[in-house]
Tab-separated table of C-alpha atoms in Angstrom:
chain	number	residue	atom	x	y	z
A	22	UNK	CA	0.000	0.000	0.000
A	23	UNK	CA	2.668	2.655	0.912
A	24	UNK	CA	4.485	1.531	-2.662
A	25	UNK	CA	1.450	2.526	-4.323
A	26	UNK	CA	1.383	5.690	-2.301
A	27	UNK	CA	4.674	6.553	-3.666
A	28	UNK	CA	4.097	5.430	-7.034
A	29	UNK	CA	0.703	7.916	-7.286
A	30	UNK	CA	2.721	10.788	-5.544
A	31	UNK	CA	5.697	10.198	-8.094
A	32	UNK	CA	3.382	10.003	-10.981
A	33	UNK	CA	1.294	12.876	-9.636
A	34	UNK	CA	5.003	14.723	-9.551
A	35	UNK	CA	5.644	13.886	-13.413
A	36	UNK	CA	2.291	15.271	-14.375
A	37	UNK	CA	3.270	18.684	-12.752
A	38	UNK	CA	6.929	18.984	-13.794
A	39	UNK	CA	7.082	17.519	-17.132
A	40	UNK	CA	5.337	20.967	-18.797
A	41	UNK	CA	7.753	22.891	-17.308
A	42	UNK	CA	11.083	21.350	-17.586
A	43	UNK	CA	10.038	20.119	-21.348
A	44	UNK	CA	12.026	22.264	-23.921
A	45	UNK	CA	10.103	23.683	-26.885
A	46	UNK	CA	12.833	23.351	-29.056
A	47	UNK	CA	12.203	19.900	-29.161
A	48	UNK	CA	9.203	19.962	-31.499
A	49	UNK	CA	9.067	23.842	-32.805
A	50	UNK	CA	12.265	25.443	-34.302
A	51	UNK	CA	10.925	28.198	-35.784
A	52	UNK	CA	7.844	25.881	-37.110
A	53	UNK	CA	6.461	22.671	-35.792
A	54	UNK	CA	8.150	19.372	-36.427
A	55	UNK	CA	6.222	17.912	-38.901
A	56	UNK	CA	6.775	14.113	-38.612
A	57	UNK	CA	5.936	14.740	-34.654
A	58	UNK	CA	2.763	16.635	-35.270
A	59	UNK	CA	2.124	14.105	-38.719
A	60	UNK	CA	2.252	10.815	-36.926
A	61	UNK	CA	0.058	12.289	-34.246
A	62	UNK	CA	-1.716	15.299	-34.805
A	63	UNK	CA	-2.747	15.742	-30.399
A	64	UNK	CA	0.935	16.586	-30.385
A	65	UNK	CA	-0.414	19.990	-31.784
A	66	UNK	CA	-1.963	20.700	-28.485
A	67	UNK	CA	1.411	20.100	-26.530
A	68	UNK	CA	3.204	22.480	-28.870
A	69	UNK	CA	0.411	25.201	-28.236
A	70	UNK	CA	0.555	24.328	-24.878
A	71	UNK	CA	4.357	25.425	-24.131
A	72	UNK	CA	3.765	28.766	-26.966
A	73	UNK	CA	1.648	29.512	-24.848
A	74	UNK	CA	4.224	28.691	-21.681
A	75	UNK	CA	7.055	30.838	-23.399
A	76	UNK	CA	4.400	34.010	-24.123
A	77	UNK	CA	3.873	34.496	-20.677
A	78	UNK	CA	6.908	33.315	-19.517
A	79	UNK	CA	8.906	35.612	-21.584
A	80	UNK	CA	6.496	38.527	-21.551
A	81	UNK	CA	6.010	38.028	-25.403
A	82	UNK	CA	3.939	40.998	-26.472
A	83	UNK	CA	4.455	41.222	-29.877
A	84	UNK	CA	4.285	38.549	-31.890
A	85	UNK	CA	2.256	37.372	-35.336
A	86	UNK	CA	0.394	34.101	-35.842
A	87	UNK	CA	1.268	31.839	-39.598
A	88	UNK	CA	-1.031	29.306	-40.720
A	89	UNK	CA	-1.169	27.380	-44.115
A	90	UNK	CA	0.280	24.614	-45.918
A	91	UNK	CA	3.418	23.694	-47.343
A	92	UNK	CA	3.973	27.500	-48.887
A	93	UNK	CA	3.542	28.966	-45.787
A	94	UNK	CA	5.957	26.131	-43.730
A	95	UNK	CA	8.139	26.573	-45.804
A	96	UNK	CA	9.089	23.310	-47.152
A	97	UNK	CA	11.192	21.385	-48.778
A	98	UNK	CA	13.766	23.406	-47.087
A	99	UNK	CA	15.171	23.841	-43.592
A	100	UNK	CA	13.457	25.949	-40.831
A	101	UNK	CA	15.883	28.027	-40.950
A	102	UNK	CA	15.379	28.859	-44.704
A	103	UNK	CA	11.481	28.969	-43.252
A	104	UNK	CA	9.371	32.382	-43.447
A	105	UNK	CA	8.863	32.869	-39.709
A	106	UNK	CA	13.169	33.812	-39.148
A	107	UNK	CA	13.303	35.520	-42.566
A	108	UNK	CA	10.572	37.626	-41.558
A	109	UNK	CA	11.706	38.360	-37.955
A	110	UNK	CA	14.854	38.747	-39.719
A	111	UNK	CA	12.866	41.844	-41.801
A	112	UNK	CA	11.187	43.330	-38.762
A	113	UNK	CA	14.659	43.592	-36.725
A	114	UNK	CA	16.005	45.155	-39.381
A	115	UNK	CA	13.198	47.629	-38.973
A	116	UNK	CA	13.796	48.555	-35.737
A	117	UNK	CA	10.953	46.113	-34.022
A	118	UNK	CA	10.914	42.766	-31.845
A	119	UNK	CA	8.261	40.586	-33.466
A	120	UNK	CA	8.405	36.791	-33.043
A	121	UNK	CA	6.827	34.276	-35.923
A	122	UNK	CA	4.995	31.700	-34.143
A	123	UNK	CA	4.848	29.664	-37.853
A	124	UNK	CA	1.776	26.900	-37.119
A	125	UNK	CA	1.303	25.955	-40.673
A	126	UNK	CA	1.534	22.377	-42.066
A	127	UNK	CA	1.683	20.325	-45.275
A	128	UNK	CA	-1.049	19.208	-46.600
A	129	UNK	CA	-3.475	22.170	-44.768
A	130	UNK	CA	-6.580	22.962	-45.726
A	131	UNK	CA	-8.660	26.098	-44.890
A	132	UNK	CA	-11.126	24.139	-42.151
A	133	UNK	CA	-7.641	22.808	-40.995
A	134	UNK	CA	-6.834	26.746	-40.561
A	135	UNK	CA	-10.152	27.733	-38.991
A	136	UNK	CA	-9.540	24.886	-36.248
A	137	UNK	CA	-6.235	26.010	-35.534
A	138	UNK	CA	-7.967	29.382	-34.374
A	139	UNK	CA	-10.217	27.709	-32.349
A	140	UNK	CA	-7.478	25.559	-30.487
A	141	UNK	CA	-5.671	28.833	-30.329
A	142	UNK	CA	-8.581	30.427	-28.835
A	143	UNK	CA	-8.443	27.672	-26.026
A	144	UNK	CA	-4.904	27.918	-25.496
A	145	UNK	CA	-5.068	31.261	-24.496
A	146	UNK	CA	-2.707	32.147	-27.526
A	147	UNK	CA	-3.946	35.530	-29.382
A	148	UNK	CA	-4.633	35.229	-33.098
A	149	UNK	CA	-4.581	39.524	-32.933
A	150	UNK	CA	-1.847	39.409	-35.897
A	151	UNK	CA	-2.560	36.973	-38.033
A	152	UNK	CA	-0.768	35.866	-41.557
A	153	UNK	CA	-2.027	32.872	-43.501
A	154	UNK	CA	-1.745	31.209	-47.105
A	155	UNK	CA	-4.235	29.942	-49.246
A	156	UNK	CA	-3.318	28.392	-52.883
A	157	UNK	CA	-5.517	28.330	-55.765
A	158	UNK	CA	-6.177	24.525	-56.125
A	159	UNK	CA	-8.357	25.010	-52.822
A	160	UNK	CA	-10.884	27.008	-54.411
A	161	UNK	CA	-11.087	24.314	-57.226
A	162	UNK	CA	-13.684	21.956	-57.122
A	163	UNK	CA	-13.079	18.738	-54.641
A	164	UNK	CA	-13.937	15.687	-56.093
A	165	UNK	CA	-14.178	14.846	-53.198
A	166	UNK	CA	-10.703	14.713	-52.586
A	167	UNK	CA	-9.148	16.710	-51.086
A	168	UNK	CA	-11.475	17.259	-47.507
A	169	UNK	CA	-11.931	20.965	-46.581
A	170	UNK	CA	-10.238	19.452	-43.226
A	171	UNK	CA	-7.656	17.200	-43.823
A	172	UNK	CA	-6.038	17.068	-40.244
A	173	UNK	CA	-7.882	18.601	-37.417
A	174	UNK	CA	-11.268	16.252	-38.089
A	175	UNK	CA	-11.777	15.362	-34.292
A	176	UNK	CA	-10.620	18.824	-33.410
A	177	UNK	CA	-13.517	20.629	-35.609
A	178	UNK	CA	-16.003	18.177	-34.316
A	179	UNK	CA	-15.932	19.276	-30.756
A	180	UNK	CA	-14.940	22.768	-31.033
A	181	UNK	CA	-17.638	23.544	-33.895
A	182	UNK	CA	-19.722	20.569	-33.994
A	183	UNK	CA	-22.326	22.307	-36.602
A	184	UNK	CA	-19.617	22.849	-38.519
A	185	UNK	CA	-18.253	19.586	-38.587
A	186	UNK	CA	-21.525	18.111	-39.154
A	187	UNK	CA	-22.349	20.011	-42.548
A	188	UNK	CA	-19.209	18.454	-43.684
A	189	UNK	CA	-19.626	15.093	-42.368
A	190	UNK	CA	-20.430	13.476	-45.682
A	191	UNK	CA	-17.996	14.773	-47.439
A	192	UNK	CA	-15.009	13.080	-45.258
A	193	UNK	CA	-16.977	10.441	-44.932
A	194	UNK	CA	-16.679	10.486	-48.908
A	195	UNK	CA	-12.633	10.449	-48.380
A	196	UNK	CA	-13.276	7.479	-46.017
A	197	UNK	CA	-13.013	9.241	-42.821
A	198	UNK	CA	-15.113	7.782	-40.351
A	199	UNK	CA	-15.765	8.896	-36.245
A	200	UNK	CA	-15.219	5.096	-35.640
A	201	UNK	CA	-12.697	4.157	-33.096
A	202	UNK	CA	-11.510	0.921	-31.801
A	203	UNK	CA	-11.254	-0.139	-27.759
A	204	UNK	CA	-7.379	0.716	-28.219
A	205	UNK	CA	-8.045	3.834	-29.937
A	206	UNK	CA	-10.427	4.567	-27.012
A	207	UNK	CA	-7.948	4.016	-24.521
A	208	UNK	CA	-4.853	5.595	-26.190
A	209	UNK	CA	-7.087	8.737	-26.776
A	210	UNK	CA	-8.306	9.140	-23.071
A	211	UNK	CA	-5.372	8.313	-21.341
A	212	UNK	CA	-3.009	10.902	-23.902
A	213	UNK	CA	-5.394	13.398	-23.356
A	214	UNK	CA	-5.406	13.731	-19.488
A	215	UNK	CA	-1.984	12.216	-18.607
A	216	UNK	CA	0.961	14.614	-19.329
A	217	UNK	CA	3.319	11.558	-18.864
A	218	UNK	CA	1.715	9.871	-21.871
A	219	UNK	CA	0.626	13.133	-23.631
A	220	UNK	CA	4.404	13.716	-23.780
A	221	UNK	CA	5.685	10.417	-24.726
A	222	UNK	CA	6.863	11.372	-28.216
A	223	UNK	CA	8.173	14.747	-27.156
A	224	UNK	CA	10.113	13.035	-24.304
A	225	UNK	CA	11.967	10.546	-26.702
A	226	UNK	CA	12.473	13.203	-29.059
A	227	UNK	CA	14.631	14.972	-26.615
A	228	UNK	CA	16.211	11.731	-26.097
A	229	UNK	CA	16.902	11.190	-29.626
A	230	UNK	CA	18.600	14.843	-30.340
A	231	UNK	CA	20.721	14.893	-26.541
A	232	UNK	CA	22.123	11.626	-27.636
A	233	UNK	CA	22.828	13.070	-31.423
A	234	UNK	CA	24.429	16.077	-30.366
A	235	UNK	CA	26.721	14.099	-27.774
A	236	UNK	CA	28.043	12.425	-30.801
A	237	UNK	CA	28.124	15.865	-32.694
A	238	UNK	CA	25.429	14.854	-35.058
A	239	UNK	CA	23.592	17.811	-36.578
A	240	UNK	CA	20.198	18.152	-36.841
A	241	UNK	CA	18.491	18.691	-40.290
A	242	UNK	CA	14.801	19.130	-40.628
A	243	UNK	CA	14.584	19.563	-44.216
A	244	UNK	CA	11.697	18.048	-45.954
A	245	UNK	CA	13.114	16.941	-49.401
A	246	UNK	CA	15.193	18.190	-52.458
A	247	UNK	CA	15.446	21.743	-52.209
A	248	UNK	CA	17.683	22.186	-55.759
A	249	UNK	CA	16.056	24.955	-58.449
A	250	UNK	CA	13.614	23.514	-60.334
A	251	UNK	CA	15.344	23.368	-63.545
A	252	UNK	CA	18.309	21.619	-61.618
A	253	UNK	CA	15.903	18.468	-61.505
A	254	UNK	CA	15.482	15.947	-64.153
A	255	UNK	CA	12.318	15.141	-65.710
A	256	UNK	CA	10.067	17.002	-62.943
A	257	UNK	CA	7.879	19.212	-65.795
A	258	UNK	CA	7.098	15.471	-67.317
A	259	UNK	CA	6.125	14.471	-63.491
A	260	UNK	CA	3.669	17.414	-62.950
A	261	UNK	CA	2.247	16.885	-66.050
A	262	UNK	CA	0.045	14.110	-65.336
A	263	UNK	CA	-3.754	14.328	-63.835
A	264	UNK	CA	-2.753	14.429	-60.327
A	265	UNK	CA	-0.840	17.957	-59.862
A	266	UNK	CA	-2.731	19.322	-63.088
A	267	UNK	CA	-6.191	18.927	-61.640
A	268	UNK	CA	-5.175	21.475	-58.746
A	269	UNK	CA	-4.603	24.334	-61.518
A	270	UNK	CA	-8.014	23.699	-63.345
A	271	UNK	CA	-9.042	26.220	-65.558
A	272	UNK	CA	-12.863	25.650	-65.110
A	273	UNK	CA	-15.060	28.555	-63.567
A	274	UNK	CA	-14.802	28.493	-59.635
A	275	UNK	CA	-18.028	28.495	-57.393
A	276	UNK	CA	-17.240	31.142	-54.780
A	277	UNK	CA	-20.670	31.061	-52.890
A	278	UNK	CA	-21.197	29.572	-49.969
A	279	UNK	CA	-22.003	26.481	-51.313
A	280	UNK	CA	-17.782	25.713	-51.969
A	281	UNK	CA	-16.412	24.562	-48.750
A	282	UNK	CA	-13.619	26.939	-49.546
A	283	UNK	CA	-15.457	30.049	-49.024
A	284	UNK	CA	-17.456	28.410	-46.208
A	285	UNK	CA	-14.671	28.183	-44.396
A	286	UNK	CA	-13.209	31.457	-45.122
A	287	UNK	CA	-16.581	33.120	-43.965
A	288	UNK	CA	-15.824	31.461	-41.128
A	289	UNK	CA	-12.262	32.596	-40.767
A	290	UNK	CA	-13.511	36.190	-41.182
A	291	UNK	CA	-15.618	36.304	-38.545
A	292	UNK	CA	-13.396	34.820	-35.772
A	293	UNK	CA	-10.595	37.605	-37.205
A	294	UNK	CA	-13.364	40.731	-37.041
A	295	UNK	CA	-11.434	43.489	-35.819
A	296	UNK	CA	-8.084	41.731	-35.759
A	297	UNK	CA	-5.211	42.219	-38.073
A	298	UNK	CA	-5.616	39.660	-40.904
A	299	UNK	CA	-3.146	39.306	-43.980
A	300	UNK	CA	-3.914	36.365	-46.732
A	301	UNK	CA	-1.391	35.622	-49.104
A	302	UNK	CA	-2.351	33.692	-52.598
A	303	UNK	CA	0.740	31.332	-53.339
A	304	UNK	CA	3.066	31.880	-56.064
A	305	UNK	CA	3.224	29.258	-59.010
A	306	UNK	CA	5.834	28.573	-61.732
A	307	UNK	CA	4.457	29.940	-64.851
A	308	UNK	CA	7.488	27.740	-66.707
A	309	UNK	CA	5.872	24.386	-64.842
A	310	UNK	CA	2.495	25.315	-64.759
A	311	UNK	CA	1.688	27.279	-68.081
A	312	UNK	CA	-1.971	27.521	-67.922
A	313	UNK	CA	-1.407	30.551	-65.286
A	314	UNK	CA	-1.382	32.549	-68.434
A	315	UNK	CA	-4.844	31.608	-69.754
A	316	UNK	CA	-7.682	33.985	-69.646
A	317	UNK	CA	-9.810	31.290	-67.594
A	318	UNK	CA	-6.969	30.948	-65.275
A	319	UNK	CA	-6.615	34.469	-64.656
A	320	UNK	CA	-10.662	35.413	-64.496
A	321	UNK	CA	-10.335	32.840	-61.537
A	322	UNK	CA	-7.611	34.633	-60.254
A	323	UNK	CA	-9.850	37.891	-60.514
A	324	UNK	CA	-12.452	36.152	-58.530
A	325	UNK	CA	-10.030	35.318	-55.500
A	326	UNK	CA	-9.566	38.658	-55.458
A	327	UNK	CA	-12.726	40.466	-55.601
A	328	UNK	CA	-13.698	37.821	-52.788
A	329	UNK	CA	-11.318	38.708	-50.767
A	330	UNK	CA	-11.433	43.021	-51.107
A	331	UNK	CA	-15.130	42.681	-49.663
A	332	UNK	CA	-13.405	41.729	-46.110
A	333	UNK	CA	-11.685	43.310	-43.463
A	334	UNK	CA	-8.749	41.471	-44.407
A	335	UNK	CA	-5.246	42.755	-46.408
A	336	UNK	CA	-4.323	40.336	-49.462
A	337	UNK	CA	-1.137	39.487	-51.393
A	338	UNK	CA	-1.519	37.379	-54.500
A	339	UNK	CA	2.127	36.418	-55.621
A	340	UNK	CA	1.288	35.218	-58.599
A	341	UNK	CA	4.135	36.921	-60.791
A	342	UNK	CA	5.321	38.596	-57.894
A	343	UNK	CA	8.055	35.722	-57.630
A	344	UNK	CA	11.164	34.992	-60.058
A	345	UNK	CA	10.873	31.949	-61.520
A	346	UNK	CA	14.301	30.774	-60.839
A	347	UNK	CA	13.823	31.498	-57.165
A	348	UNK	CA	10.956	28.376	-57.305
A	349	UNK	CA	12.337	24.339	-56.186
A	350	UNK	CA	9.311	23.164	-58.273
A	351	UNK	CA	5.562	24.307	-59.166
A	352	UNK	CA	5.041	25.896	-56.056
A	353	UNK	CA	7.473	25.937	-53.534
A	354	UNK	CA	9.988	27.631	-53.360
A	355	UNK	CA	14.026	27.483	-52.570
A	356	UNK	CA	15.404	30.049	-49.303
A	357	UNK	CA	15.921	32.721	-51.517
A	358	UNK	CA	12.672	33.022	-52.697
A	359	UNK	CA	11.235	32.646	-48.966
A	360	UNK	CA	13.137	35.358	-48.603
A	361	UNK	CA	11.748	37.205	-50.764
A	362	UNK	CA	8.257	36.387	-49.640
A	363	UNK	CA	8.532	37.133	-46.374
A	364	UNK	CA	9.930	40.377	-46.978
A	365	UNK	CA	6.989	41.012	-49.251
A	366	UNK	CA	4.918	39.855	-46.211
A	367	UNK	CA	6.408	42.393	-43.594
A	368	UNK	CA	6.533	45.269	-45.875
A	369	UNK	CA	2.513	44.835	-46.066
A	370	UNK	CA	1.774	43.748	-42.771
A	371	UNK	CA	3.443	46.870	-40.565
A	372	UNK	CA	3.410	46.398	-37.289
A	373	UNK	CA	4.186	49.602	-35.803
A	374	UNK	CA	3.407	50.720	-32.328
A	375	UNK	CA	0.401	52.424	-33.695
A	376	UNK	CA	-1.332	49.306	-34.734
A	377	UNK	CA	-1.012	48.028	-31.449
């Protein structure tokens, strides 16, 4: 009995001290680690949780929200070629303290970015400055593939159940189901009010990267190949094929409520009235993707925009705003032309102590 005492008091102990002794580095350098947060997307929740931590902690007054997919993390690149240091980089040089908190993912959708307010909203973490991406494949029709939400599912269903249940069918048309096993059951209840299990992949993460730097083994977090585009062979042949060409479809978009894209945007502009809201449009390769140039193409274009000057919101469309040599294939880009984006980004979204 008095082992079992000490065993609930220890435990009790871990629960209470593991949040505060944890290290944030571990699964955000300057943007979340994405095979952490991939693998298991709760891990989210733990990486809000210790933001959240180092804003009060550190007194962190100033400091802008990102959101988006693979444009807006930056990928295939390092975080340090990422647009959350580039653009702290262009503030400092402006004579201001602003920190990037960059919360995008791959893969992201736009319900995906409407969730992530809400679990900022209940992580205390203010969504006052706000920058996020959107790309012009998500305005396309889905068919049904891919789901307004692709990550945060369970996440939208109990923070805006209505919501989630007007788009129900649809992810259950990309085979997501509510469903969960006995295991499932278990691993979610115990994960999500035990910080010792909550923590487990954190906790051998730290593991992982004290052993590698004992044996002076660098870190890198890149994503993939981040060579020019024209320095890789036959990748114009591989993005011409159904799959990456149905994302840049020419066809008339439906921008009324009845496209999940602007349903969620709606959305996304009401939880951001009155705050300070930039949306950037993602650049493409014109030399990869040459339909850019057609007059269906760019009528769609014109009706991103128009949607988007009837809201209290600033927007950036970078189509042609980016050199195409500065792009690793159709849509990313390589450092330098993060670089350039996030300077684009700060030059737009001033900060200045009176927009505080």
């Amino acid at each position: 009995m008095k082992a079992f005492k000490y065993l609930v008091l220890y435990l009790l102990i871990l629960q209470l001290m593991i949040p505060i002794v944890f290290s944030l580095d571990v699964a955000y350098n300057h943007r979340m680690e994405y095979p952490m947060v991939k693998n298991n997307t709760a891990n989210i929740d733990v990486i809000l949780d210790q933001i959240h931590r180092r804003i009060e902690h550190d007194n962190v007054r100033d400091y802008i929200i990102l959101l988006g997919d693979s444009v807006a993390y930056s990928g295939p690149g390092s975080s340090q070629q990422s647009i959350g240091p580039y653009l702290e980089q262009y503030y400092q040089e402006q004579g201001e303290v602003i920190t990037v908190f960059n919360l995008a993912m791959p893969a992201m959708q736009v319900g995906d970015i409407y969730t992530m307010l809400l679990k900022l909203d209940q992580h205390n973490i203010s969504t006052d400055r706000l920058i996020f991406n959107v790309i012009y494949a998500g305005f396309a029709e889905r068919q049904p593939d891919p789901p307004i939400v692709f990550w945060l599912q369970d996440d939208l269903s109990r923070l805006d159940h209505t919501a989630f249940e007007n788009i129900k069918p649809a992810l259950e048309a990309n085979q997501w189901t509510t469903e969960k096993n006995f295991p499932e059951k278990v691993n979610h209840l115990v994960t999500n009010n035990l910080t010792l299990f909550s923590y487990k992949d954190f906790i051998k993460a730290d593991v992982i990267h004290r052993i590698d730097a004992f044996h002076g083994i660098k870190r890198d977090d890149s994503l993939g190949d981040n060579r020019p585009w024209y320095e890789k062979e036959g990748l114009k042949e591989a993005l011409n094929t159904p799959a990456y060409q149905k994302g840049f479809s020419i066809n008339a978009f439906d921008m009324s409520k009845t496209n999940p894209q602007i349903c969620f945007l709606d959305k996304i502009a009401r939880h951001q009235e009155g705050k300070k809201a930039l949306v950037f449009l993602g650049p493409v390769n014109p030399e990869l993707m040459e339909q850019v140039n057609l007059p269906e193409y760019q009528d769609n274009l014109q009706q991103i925009q128009h949607y988007f000057s009837n809201d209290d919101w600033q927007y950036i469309d970078f189509h042609g705003q980016i050199d195409e040599n500065l792009f690793t294939d159709h849509v990313h880009l390589i450092a330098e032309g993060y670089q350039v984006l996030a300077r684009e980004l700060g030059e737009n979204f001033v900060i200045g102590a009176k927009n505080r």
